[in-house]
Short mmCIF file of C-alpha atoms (C1' of nucleotides) in Angstrom, two decimals:
data_model
loop_
_atom_site.label_atom_id
_atom_site.label_comp_id
_atom_site.label_asym_id
_atom_site.label_seq_id
_atom_site.Cartn_x
_atom_site.Cartn_y
_atom_site.Cartn_z
CA MET T 575 87.37 57.14 76.51
CA LEU T 576 86.36 57.81 80.08
CA TYR T 577 86.59 61.27 81.47
CA ALA T 578 89.21 60.32 84.02
CA ASP T 579 91.32 58.65 81.37
CA PHE T 580 91.10 61.63 79.11
CA MET T 581 92.18 64.03 81.81
CA SER T 582 94.96 61.93 83.21
CA SER T 583 96.42 61.22 79.83
CA THR T 584 96.24 64.86 78.87
CA LEU T 585 97.45 66.51 82.02
CA PRO T 586 100.93 66.46 83.42
CA PRO T 587 100.90 65.52 87.09
CA PHE T 588 99.66 68.53 88.98
CA PRO T 589 101.04 68.53 92.52
CA THR T 590 97.90 69.56 94.34
CA PRO T 591 99.17 70.30 97.84
CA GLN T 592 96.06 69.88 99.92
CA GLU T 593 93.93 67.77 97.66
CA PRO T 594 90.48 69.29 97.34
CA VAL T 595 87.87 66.71 97.96
CA GLU T 596 85.41 67.26 95.15
CA GLU T 597 84.90 69.83 92.42
CA LYS T 598 86.28 67.39 89.95
CA PRO T 599 82.98 66.87 88.13
CA VAL T 600 81.55 70.00 86.51
CA LEU T 601 81.18 67.60 83.63
CA LEU T 602 77.54 67.04 82.90
CA GLU T 603 76.50 63.83 84.50
CA LEU T 604 72.76 63.64 84.41
CA GLY T 605 71.04 61.64 87.07
CA THR T 606 73.94 61.21 89.44
CA GLY T 607 72.50 63.75 91.80
CA THR T 608 73.87 66.97 93.16
CA ASP T 609 77.41 67.82 94.08
CA GLU T 610 76.93 66.82 97.66
CA SER T 611 76.85 63.13 96.86
CA GLY T 612 79.35 61.23 98.94
CA LEU T 613 79.94 64.10 101.29
CA ARG T 614 79.56 63.74 104.99
CA ALA T 615 76.49 65.49 106.37
CA ASP T 616 78.39 68.33 107.98
CA ALA T 617 80.55 68.78 104.92
CA ALA T 618 77.53 69.07 102.65
CA ARG T 619 75.92 71.54 105.01
CA ASN T 620 79.04 73.68 105.12
CA ARG T 621 79.41 73.53 101.37
CA ALA T 622 75.94 74.91 100.92
CA ARG T 623 76.53 77.63 103.49
CA LEU T 624 79.77 78.59 101.80
CA LEU T 625 78.25 78.88 98.35
CA ASP T 626 75.40 80.84 99.80
CA ALA T 627 77.70 83.20 101.62
CA ALA T 628 79.87 83.62 98.52
CA ALA T 629 76.88 84.47 96.36
CA ARG T 630 75.76 87.00 98.94
CA LEU T 631 79.18 88.60 98.98
CA VAL T 632 79.25 88.81 95.20
CA ALA T 633 75.87 90.48 95.20
CA GLU T 634 76.92 92.97 97.83
CA HIS T 635 80.54 93.81 97.07
CA GLY T 636 81.20 92.37 93.64
CA ALA T 637 83.57 89.57 92.85
CA ALA T 638 86.47 91.51 94.35
CA GLY T 639 84.73 91.33 97.72
CA VAL T 640 84.86 87.55 97.73
CA THR T 641 87.75 87.04 100.08
CA MET T 642 88.31 83.54 101.29
CA GLU T 643 88.31 84.75 104.87
CA ALA T 644 85.21 86.84 104.29
CA VAL T 645 83.39 83.86 102.83
CA ALA T 646 84.47 81.67 105.70
CA ALA T 647 83.36 84.24 108.23
CA ALA T 648 80.04 84.88 106.50
CA ALA T 649 79.39 81.16 106.43
CA GLN T 650 80.49 80.85 110.06
CA VAL T 651 83.07 78.31 109.09
CA GLY T 652 86.83 78.02 109.41
CA LYS T 653 89.05 79.25 106.63
CA GLY T 654 90.61 75.85 106.13
CA THR T 655 87.20 74.44 105.38
CA VAL T 656 86.80 76.69 102.38
CA PHE T 657 90.06 75.50 100.90
CA ARG T 658 89.39 71.88 101.72
CA ARG T 659 86.12 72.08 99.87
CA PHE T 660 87.00 74.18 96.85
CA GLY T 661 90.77 73.91 96.55
CA ASP T 662 91.37 77.57 95.92
CA ARG T 663 89.65 80.82 95.16
CA THR T 664 89.24 79.94 91.52
CA GLY T 665 87.54 76.71 92.52
CA LEU T 666 85.08 78.54 94.71
CA LEU T 667 84.22 81.05 92.01
CA THR T 668 83.92 78.27 89.47
CA ALA T 669 81.53 76.45 91.75
CA LEU T 670 79.39 79.57 91.81
CA LEU T 671 79.19 79.44 88.03
CA ASP T 672 78.66 75.71 87.91
CA HIS T 673 74.89 75.78 87.86
CA SER T 674 74.53 78.04 84.84
CA GLU T 675 77.39 76.29 83.10
CA ARG T 676 75.62 72.98 83.39
CA LYS T 677 72.47 74.44 81.98
CA PHE T 678 74.48 75.68 79.06
CA GLN T 679 76.14 72.30 78.63
CA ALA T 680 72.79 70.57 78.68
CA SER T 681 71.40 72.92 76.07
CA PHE T 682 74.06 72.22 73.48
CA LEU T 683 74.45 68.57 74.32
CA SER T 684 70.85 67.57 74.34
CA GLY T 685 68.67 70.66 74.04
CA PRO T 686 66.47 71.63 71.11
CA ALA T 687 67.95 72.42 67.71
CA PRO T 688 69.67 74.37 66.36
CA LEU T 689 71.78 74.55 69.52
CA GLY T 690 71.20 70.93 70.36
CA PRO T 691 71.38 67.91 68.04
CA GLY T 692 69.37 67.82 64.85
CA ALA T 693 70.48 70.89 62.97
CA PRO T 694 73.32 71.05 60.42
CA PRO T 695 76.72 71.54 62.03
CA VAL T 696 77.22 75.09 60.80
CA ASP T 697 73.87 76.12 62.22
CA ARG T 698 74.75 74.51 65.51
CA LEU T 699 78.06 76.32 65.52
CA ARG T 700 76.33 79.63 64.97
CA ALA T 701 73.87 78.93 67.74
CA PHE T 702 76.63 77.77 70.03
CA GLY T 703 78.47 81.06 69.69
CA CYS T 704 75.39 83.10 70.38
CA ALA T 705 74.58 81.13 73.47
CA ALA T 706 78.17 81.30 74.67
CA LEU T 707 78.29 85.04 74.07
CA ARG T 708 75.12 85.54 76.03
CA ARG T 709 76.39 83.39 78.83
CA ALA T 710 79.69 85.27 78.94
CA ALA T 711 77.90 88.60 78.95
CA ASP T 712 75.84 87.70 82.00
CA ASP T 713 77.99 87.86 85.10
CA LEU T 714 81.07 88.77 83.11
CA GLU T 715 82.65 89.97 86.30
CA LEU T 716 82.42 86.57 87.91
CA GLN T 717 83.79 84.83 84.86
CA LEU T 718 86.79 87.13 84.81
CA ALA T 719 87.41 86.66 88.50
CA ALA T 720 87.17 82.90 88.05
CA GLU T 721 89.74 82.80 85.28
CA PRO T 722 92.41 80.27 86.25
CA CYS T 723 96.13 80.74 85.79
CA PRO T 724 97.36 80.24 82.22
CA ASP T 725 98.52 76.68 82.60
CA ARG T 726 95.14 75.43 83.78
CA ARG T 727 92.94 77.58 81.62
CA PHE T 728 92.57 75.07 78.83
CA VAL T 729 92.35 71.87 80.81
CA LEU T 730 89.33 72.50 83.01
CA PRO T 731 86.37 70.20 82.40
CA PRO T 732 83.89 72.86 81.22
CA ARG T 733 86.34 74.19 78.70
CA GLN T 734 87.26 70.71 77.52
CA LEU T 735 83.64 69.84 77.06
CA ARG T 736 82.94 72.91 74.98
CA TYR T 737 86.10 72.30 73.02
CA ARG T 738 85.24 68.74 72.13
CA HIS T 739 81.80 69.84 71.11
CA VAL T 740 83.16 72.45 68.74
CA VAL T 741 85.70 70.00 67.35
CA MET T 742 82.93 67.55 66.63
CA LEU T 743 80.86 70.14 64.79
CA LEU T 744 83.87 71.30 62.82
CA ARG T 745 84.74 67.78 61.78
CA GLN T 746 81.31 67.51 60.24
CA ALA T 747 81.50 70.91 58.59
CA VAL T 748 85.09 70.89 57.36
CA PRO T 749 86.36 67.30 57.51
CA ASP T 750 89.69 68.07 55.85
CA ALA T 751 90.77 70.90 58.12
CA ASP T 752 92.82 70.85 61.31
CA CYS T 753 89.72 70.99 63.43
CA GLU T 754 91.57 71.02 66.74
CA LEU T 755 93.29 74.26 65.91
CA LEU T 756 90.25 75.80 64.30
CA ALA T 757 88.23 74.92 67.38
CA GLN T 758 90.70 76.68 69.63
CA THR T 759 90.50 79.72 67.41
CA LEU T 760 86.74 79.79 67.53
CA MET T 761 86.72 79.29 71.28
CA SER T 762 89.12 82.18 71.75
CA TYR T 763 86.53 84.49 70.27
CA LEU T 764 84.24 83.58 73.15
CA GLU T 765 86.79 84.14 75.88
CA PRO T 766 85.35 86.24 78.73
CA ALA T 767 88.42 88.48 78.84
CA LEU T 768 87.96 89.36 75.18
CA ILE T 769 84.23 89.90 75.55
CA PHE T 770 84.97 92.20 78.45
CA HIS T 771 87.47 94.18 76.44
CA LEU T 772 85.22 94.55 73.42
CA THR T 773 82.04 95.41 75.27
CA ARG T 774 83.23 97.28 78.32
CA GLN T 775 86.43 98.88 77.10
CA CYS T 776 85.66 99.34 73.39
CA HIS T 777 81.94 99.78 73.92
CA MET T 778 80.92 97.47 71.14
CA PRO T 779 77.28 96.36 71.20
CA MET T 780 76.59 92.67 71.56
CA GLU T 781 74.93 92.64 68.15
CA ARG T 782 78.27 93.40 66.58
CA LEU T 783 79.98 90.59 68.45
CA GLN T 784 77.27 88.25 67.34
CA ALA T 785 77.55 89.35 63.73
CA GLY T 786 81.28 88.89 64.06
CA TRP T 787 80.73 85.34 65.22
CA TYR T 788 78.50 84.54 62.27
CA ASP T 789 81.07 86.00 59.94
CA LEU T 790 83.88 84.10 61.61
CA VAL T 791 82.04 80.80 61.39
CA ALA T 792 81.31 81.48 57.75
CA ARG T 793 84.94 82.22 56.95
CA VAL T 794 86.32 79.32 58.94
CA THR T 795 83.92 76.77 57.53
CA GLY T 796 84.18 78.20 54.03
CA THR T 797 80.44 78.79 53.98
CA ALA T 798 78.98 81.68 52.02
CA GLY T 799 81.26 84.38 50.70
CA PRO T 800 81.50 85.62 47.10
CA CYS T 801 82.10 82.22 45.55
CA MET J 833 95.56 110.44 67.96
CA LEU J 834 98.32 110.56 70.51
CA TYR J 835 99.10 107.50 72.52
CA ALA J 836 98.11 109.12 75.80
CA ASP J 837 94.81 110.27 74.33
CA PHE J 838 94.10 106.85 72.98
CA MET J 839 94.74 105.16 76.28
CA SER J 840 92.88 107.64 78.43
CA SER J 841 89.86 107.59 76.20
CA THR J 842 89.85 103.83 76.10
CA LEU J 843 90.49 102.97 79.68
CA PRO J 844 88.21 103.52 82.61
CA PRO J 845 90.01 105.40 85.35
CA PHE J 846 92.42 102.98 86.93
CA PRO J 847 93.11 103.93 90.52
CA THR J 848 96.84 103.31 90.42
CA PRO J 849 97.73 103.62 94.07
CA GLN J 850 101.40 104.37 93.95
CA GLU J 851 101.84 105.66 90.43
CA PRO J 852 104.75 103.92 88.76
CA VAL J 853 107.10 106.42 87.28
CA GLU J 854 107.84 105.03 83.86
CA GLU J 855 107.11 101.83 81.98
CA LYS J 856 104.47 103.68 80.03
CA PRO J 857 106.40 103.55 76.75
CA VAL J 858 107.09 100.03 75.51
CA LEU J 859 105.73 101.60 72.36
CA LEU J 860 108.46 101.72 69.80
CA GLU J 861 109.86 105.20 69.78
CA LEU J 862 112.95 105.22 67.67
CA GLY J 863 115.59 107.74 68.50
CA THR J 864 114.29 108.85 71.85
CA GLY J 865 116.95 106.89 73.62
CA THR J 866 116.74 104.17 76.20
CA ASP J 867 114.26 103.75 78.99
CA GLU J 868 116.38 105.61 81.45
CA SER J 869 115.75 108.96 79.83
CA GLY J 870 114.44 111.45 82.31
CA LEU J 871 115.35 109.33 85.27
CA ARG J 872 117.51 110.61 88.04
CA ALA J 873 120.99 109.14 88.08
CA ASP J 874 120.40 106.91 91.10
CA ALA J 875 117.06 105.80 89.76
CA ALA J 876 118.55 104.77 86.43
CA ARG J 877 121.32 102.89 88.18
CA ASN J 878 118.88 101.04 90.40
CA ARG J 879 116.65 100.24 87.46
CA ALA J 880 119.54 98.60 85.67
CA ARG J 881 120.54 96.66 88.76
CA LEU J 882 116.99 95.48 89.26
CA LEU J 883 116.58 94.24 85.71
CA ASP J 884 119.92 92.55 85.96
CA ALA J 885 119.02 90.87 89.21
CA ALA J 886 115.65 89.79 87.85
CA ALA J 887 117.19 88.27 84.77
CA ARG J 888 119.66 86.41 86.96
CA LEU J 889 116.86 85.06 89.13
CA VAL J 890 114.92 83.90 86.08
CA ALA J 891 117.97 82.10 84.77
CA GLU J 892 118.58 80.42 88.10
CA HIS J 893 115.16 79.61 89.49
CA GLY J 894 112.74 80.18 86.64
CA ALA J 895 110.05 82.82 86.50
CA ALA J 896 108.49 81.51 89.69
CA GLY J 897 111.67 82.43 91.53
CA VAL J 898 111.28 86.09 90.68
CA THR J 899 109.95 87.34 93.97
CA MET J 900 109.77 91.08 94.38
CA GLU J 901 111.64 90.81 97.64
CA ALA J 902 114.22 88.48 96.13
CA VAL J 903 114.82 90.87 93.26
CA ALA J 904 115.13 93.78 95.63
CA ALA J 905 117.57 91.89 97.80
CA ALA J 906 119.63 90.65 94.87
CA ALA J 907 119.86 94.20 93.56
CA GLN J 908 120.67 95.50 97.02
CA VAL J 909 117.76 97.86 96.90
CA GLY J 910 114.66 98.42 98.98
CA LYS J 911 111.45 96.67 98.10
CA GLY J 912 109.59 99.92 97.65
CA THR J 913 112.03 100.88 94.93
CA VAL J 914 111.06 97.90 92.84
CA PHE J 915 107.41 98.84 92.97
CA ARG J 916 108.08 102.51 92.38
CA ARG J 917 109.97 101.64 89.24
CA PHE J 918 107.88 98.88 87.74
CA GLY J 919 104.48 99.30 89.32
CA ASP J 920 103.94 95.63 90.02
CA ARG J 921 105.29 92.20 89.32
CA THR J 922 103.76 92.13 85.87
CA GLY J 923 105.47 95.40 85.06
CA LEU J 924 108.84 94.03 86.07
CA LEU J 925 108.41 90.87 84.04
CA THR J 926 107.17 92.90 81.09
CA ALA J 927 110.24 95.09 81.31
CA LEU J 928 112.35 91.96 81.07
CA LEU J 929 110.63 91.14 77.81
CA ASP J 930 110.75 94.67 76.52
CA HIS J 931 113.98 94.35 74.61
CA SER J 932 112.95 91.42 72.48
CA GLU J 933 109.47 92.84 72.05
CA ARG J 934 110.92 96.02 70.57
CA LYS J 935 113.03 94.05 68.18
CA PHE J 936 109.92 92.24 67.08
CA GLN J 937 108.05 95.50 66.72
CA ALA J 938 110.82 96.98 64.66
CA SER J 939 110.87 93.97 62.38
CA PHE J 940 107.23 94.16 61.39
CA LEU J 941 107.05 97.96 61.39
CA SER J 942 110.11 98.66 59.34
CA GLY J 943 112.06 95.49 58.76
CA PRO J 944 112.55 93.69 55.47
CA ALA J 945 109.62 92.17 53.60
CA PRO J 946 107.60 90.06 53.82
CA LEU J 947 107.37 90.80 57.55
CA GLY J 948 108.04 94.49 57.05
CA PRO J 949 106.50 96.82 54.49
CA GLY J 950 106.62 96.01 50.81
CA ALA J 951 104.93 92.64 50.58
CA PRO J 952 101.22 92.04 49.91
CA PRO J 953 99.14 92.18 53.10
CA VAL J 954 98.34 88.50 53.19
CA ASP J 955 102.01 87.62 52.93
CA ARG J 956 102.79 90.06 55.71
CA LEU J 957 100.08 88.52 57.82
CA ARG J 958 101.52 85.06 57.32
CA ALA J 959 104.98 86.26 58.18
CA PHE J 960 103.67 88.12 61.19
CA GLY J 961 102.14 85.00 62.64
CA CYS J 962 105.29 82.98 62.17
CA ALA J 963 107.39 85.60 63.85
CA ALA J 964 104.92 85.95 66.68
CA LEU J 965 104.77 82.19 67.16
CA ARG J 966 108.53 81.98 67.32
CA ARG J 967 108.69 84.84 69.75
CA ALA J 968 106.04 83.27 71.96
CA ALA J 969 107.82 79.94 71.89
CA ASP J 970 111.07 81.42 73.15
CA ASP J 971 110.79 82.21 76.85
CA LEU J 972 107.21 81.01 76.96
CA GLU J 973 107.55 80.74 80.71
CA LEU J 974 108.30 84.41 81.09
CA GLN J 975 105.45 85.41 78.83
CA LEU J 976 103.01 83.38 80.87
CA ALA J 977 104.30 84.79 84.11
CA ALA J 978 104.02 88.30 82.69
CA GLU J 979 100.39 87.89 81.69
CA PRO J 980 98.39 90.74 83.19
CA CYS J 981 95.00 90.43 84.80
CA PRO J 982 92.12 90.11 82.32
CA ASP J 983 91.07 93.73 82.35
CA ARG J 984 94.48 94.99 81.32
CA ARG J 985 95.43 92.25 78.95
CA PHE J 986 94.16 93.98 75.84
CA VAL J 987 95.14 97.53 76.59
CA LEU J 988 98.88 97.26 77.04
CA PRO J 989 100.95 99.13 74.48
CA PRO J 990 102.69 96.12 72.92
CA ARG J 991 99.41 94.37 72.38
CA GLN J 992 97.78 97.51 71.01
CA LEU J 993 100.61 98.00 68.60
CA ARG J 994 100.38 94.46 67.29
CA TYR J 995 96.64 94.78 67.10
CA ARG J 996 96.68 97.96 65.06
CA HIS J 997 99.21 96.40 62.74
CA VAL J 998 97.02 93.39 62.10
CA VAL J 999 93.97 95.58 61.64
CA MET J 1000 95.83 97.60 59.03
CA LEU J 1001 96.86 94.51 57.11
CA LEU J 1002 93.36 93.10 57.28
CA ARG J 1003 91.84 96.31 55.97
CA GLN J 1004 94.01 95.95 52.92
CA ALA J 1005 93.26 92.27 52.50
CA VAL J 1006 89.53 92.24 53.26
CA PRO J 1007 88.26 95.82 53.15
CA ASP J 1008 84.62 94.90 53.63
CA ALA J 1009 85.02 92.79 56.74
CA ASP J 1010 84.84 93.76 60.41
CA CYS J 1011 88.61 93.94 60.66
CA GLU J 1012 88.69 94.86 64.33
CA LEU J 1013 87.00 91.63 65.31
CA LEU J 1014 88.93 89.53 62.82
CA ALA J 1015 92.15 91.01 64.13
CA GLN J 1016 91.26 90.03 67.69
CA THR J 1017 90.53 86.53 66.48
CA LEU J 1018 93.84 86.23 64.70
CA MET J 1019 95.70 87.64 67.69
CA SER J 1020 94.08 85.12 69.98
CA TYR J 1021 95.72 82.34 68.03
CA LEU J 1022 99.08 83.78 69.05
CA GLU J 1023 98.31 84.08 72.73
CA PRO J 1024 101.11 82.65 74.88
CA ALA J 1025 98.68 80.72 77.07
CA LEU J 1026 97.30 78.94 74.02
CA ILE J 1027 100.73 78.25 72.58
CA PHE J 1028 101.70 76.79 75.91
CA HIS J 1029 98.68 74.55 76.00
CA LEU J 1030 99.11 73.30 72.47
CA THR J 1031 102.85 72.71 72.60
CA ARG J 1032 103.48 71.71 76.19
CA GLN J 1033 100.22 70.09 77.18
CA CYS J 1034 99.05 68.70 73.84
CA HIS J 1035 102.56 68.14 72.53
CA MET J 1036 101.88 69.63 69.12
CA PRO J 1037 104.97 70.47 67.09
CA MET J 1038 105.50 74.08 66.12
CA GLU J 1039 105.19 73.17 62.46
CA ARG J 1040 101.60 72.26 63.01
CA LEU J 1041 100.87 75.55 64.72
CA GLN J 1042 102.49 77.38 61.86
CA ALA J 1043 100.49 75.44 59.29
CA GLY J 1044 97.41 76.21 61.33
CA TRP J 1045 98.23 79.90 61.12
CA TYR J 1046 98.61 79.80 57.37
CA ASP J 1047 95.32 78.00 57.09
CA LEU J 1048 93.61 80.42 59.44
CA VAL J 1049 94.86 83.44 57.51
CA ALA J 1050 93.71 81.85 54.29
CA ARG J 1051 90.24 81.18 55.64
CA VAL J 1052 89.84 84.55 57.27
CA THR J 1053 91.02 86.50 54.25
CA GLY J 1054 89.17 84.27 51.85
CA THR J 1055 92.39 83.43 50.08
CA ALA J 1056 92.88 80.05 48.41
CA GLY J 1057 90.45 77.25 49.09
CA PRO J 1058 88.59 75.20 46.46
CA CYS J 1059 87.19 78.21 44.63
"C1'" DT Y 795 75.43 51.89 123.09
"C1'" DT Y 796 80.00 51.94 122.54
"C1'" DA Y 797 84.02 52.00 120.14
"C1'" DC Y 798 86.72 53.09 116.22
"C1'" DG Y 799 88.51 54.92 112.01
"C1'" DA Y 800 87.92 58.06 108.31
"C1'" DT Y 801 86.67 62.50 107.38
"C1'" DC Y 802 86.22 67.08 108.49
"C1'" DC Y 803 87.04 71.35 111.06
"C1'" DG Y 804 89.34 75.54 112.53
"C1'" DG Y 805 92.48 78.91 113.16
"C1'" DA Y 806 97.41 79.73 113.81
"C1'" DC Y 807 100.89 80.32 110.56
"C1'" DC Y 808 103.58 81.50 106.33
"C1'" DG Y 809 104.99 83.80 102.06
"C1'" DA Y 810 104.37 87.13 98.66
"C1'" DG Y 811 102.33 91.21 96.54
"C1'" DG Y 812 101.42 95.80 97.37
"C1'" DT Y 813 101.17 100.33 100.30
"C1'" DC Y 814 102.78 104.18 103.22
"C1'" DC Y 815 105.41 107.63 104.82
"C1'" DG Y 816 109.48 109.58 107.19
"C1'" DT Y 817 114.12 110.17 105.52
"C1'" DT Y 818 117.76 110.79 102.06
"C1'" DT Y 819 119.67 112.47 97.85
"C1'" DA Y 820 120.24 114.32 93.32
"C1'" DA Y 821 119.48 118.23 90.44
"C1'" DT Y 822 118.71 123.24 90.19
"C1'" DT Y 823 118.63 127.92 91.56
"C1'" DT Y 824 120.58 131.88 93.86
"C1'" DA C 1036 128.65 127.00 98.07
"C1'" DA C 1037 124.29 127.05 100.24
"C1'" DA C 1038 119.56 126.60 99.87
"C1'" DT C 1039 115.59 124.57 97.90
"C1'" DT C 1040 112.65 121.24 96.02
"C1'" DA C 1041 111.12 117.42 93.54
"C1'" DA C 1042 112.22 112.82 93.21
"C1'" DA C 1043 113.83 108.56 95.00
"C1'" DC C 1044 114.65 105.44 98.78
"C1'" DG C 1045 113.76 101.73 102.16
"C1'" DG C 1046 111.65 98.87 105.09
"C1'" DA C 1047 107.86 98.41 108.37
"C1'" DC C 1048 103.28 97.19 107.64
"C1'" DC C 1049 98.92 95.33 105.74
"C1'" DT C 1050 96.07 92.03 103.23
"C1'" DC C 1051 95.08 87.89 101.27
"C1'" DG C 1052 95.75 83.32 99.29
"C1'" DG C 1053 97.25 79.05 100.75
"C1'" DT C 1054 99.17 75.38 104.18
"C1'" DC C 1055 99.32 72.53 108.37
"C1'" DC C 1056 98.01 69.67 111.92
"C1'" DG C 1057 95.91 68.74 116.53
"C1'" DG C 1058 91.41 68.04 117.84
"C1'" DA C 1059 86.33 67.44 117.03
"C1'" DT C 1060 82.69 64.95 114.49
"C1'" DC C 1061 80.31 61.81 111.70
"C1'" DG C 1062 79.20 57.21 110.04
"C1'" DT C 1063 79.56 52.49 111.00
"C1'" DA C 1064 80.27 48.15 112.82
"C1'" DA C 1065 80.12 45.32 116.77
#
DNA sequence: TTACGATCCGGACCGAGGTCCGTTTAATTT
DNA sequence: AAATTAAACGGACCTCGGTCCGGATCGTAA
């Protein structure tokens, strides 16, 4: 199934008021070039300036300082341009995370085992969680700020990609289970908001979260335990 | 540990600009009377009118129609009053859900088994999930609209109460596990945003979600399975 | 080089959440 | 009943996300 088919058959029609022009990919598409493909020269230039300005603002004032107007001003660009390019604030923040997300995607899609192909599914699952935890822990603030409203949270390409990956691994590990639901459960453990709560508000060390992931994978897949 | 102690030791200092006056409870406190206790007569009256107006707006225009100004106008009250009373939009929406939430709390704290005390922990856990799923399914829209920003999501009294309940049950069922983390995992399965995605966007029937909960509880507690 | 159409730009504009502070009012004390 | 004070009130005001559309700009074709 093509990506577009999958999305359009899954999503109800979203009435996007001022259709953003790109930012649909975020799905790993090796070899097709950068995000600026198909953009007019000035548009590509402005896009780069905007991302640059946004990153600068994050570095200086944190994610909260990333105001659409501030970004526009810092990039010496009109406000409307920001929205045309990225759709909304969430889109801009997501674009900032896009680079590292793609690296992560590449590593579990085609990187070295055990994260990538080659290892047994349970091992890959364990590795996946660790990598996801690490990724969530770095720039947690940005991830939180980029969290979309509830009704889009589960249908964004990066999430869908991760989800399908986990479903695939689960199908291999526990063929008779409801792998869709189990996958959602596992993914929830890696949710930035939860990581934030556990580490920043409950002061749990990352080692504990990681051990918790191993334990969870073991319980869900029926591995190990006093059997 | 007192509730206030728990919260203040858990939370970083939140700079609440215009301190809301109540809405701290939401924690079941049998016998202390309604929410209007300690409020000045006019304040209590306005609170009631506001909740009434808000409920009317929800019924007429959905949760999206609940504008702070609209509520204020419909209750014939100043806008500032709404914020003074409920803190923010989330607080108002939460207050709308408070009644049913308390009923739910009462049912698992002191209602009849297996949801209430008396049944084995795993049975209580199963019943808890079913009740929570049902509750999330009713007025899903309101629950989504009432979702707080990520850094408060896990520290609100209702959530904490549910969480501690699940932790307690887990400690009885699997004493040697990291019950805090397992509890968070189980709770994530009941998150309104996820329920919304699965039922409304993936069109799963509730029966499947319920079966998924039973299965999840079984796996997490090590119950059943081909042992 | 010119002409043309699609794309992009920019900033005025709007709505909604949230804040501030001078004024009013309910409870309490004398 | 008058005085006092803490609490509540209300709406002007601010910020920020998001929209709109007339005008500028780019790419292209003649």
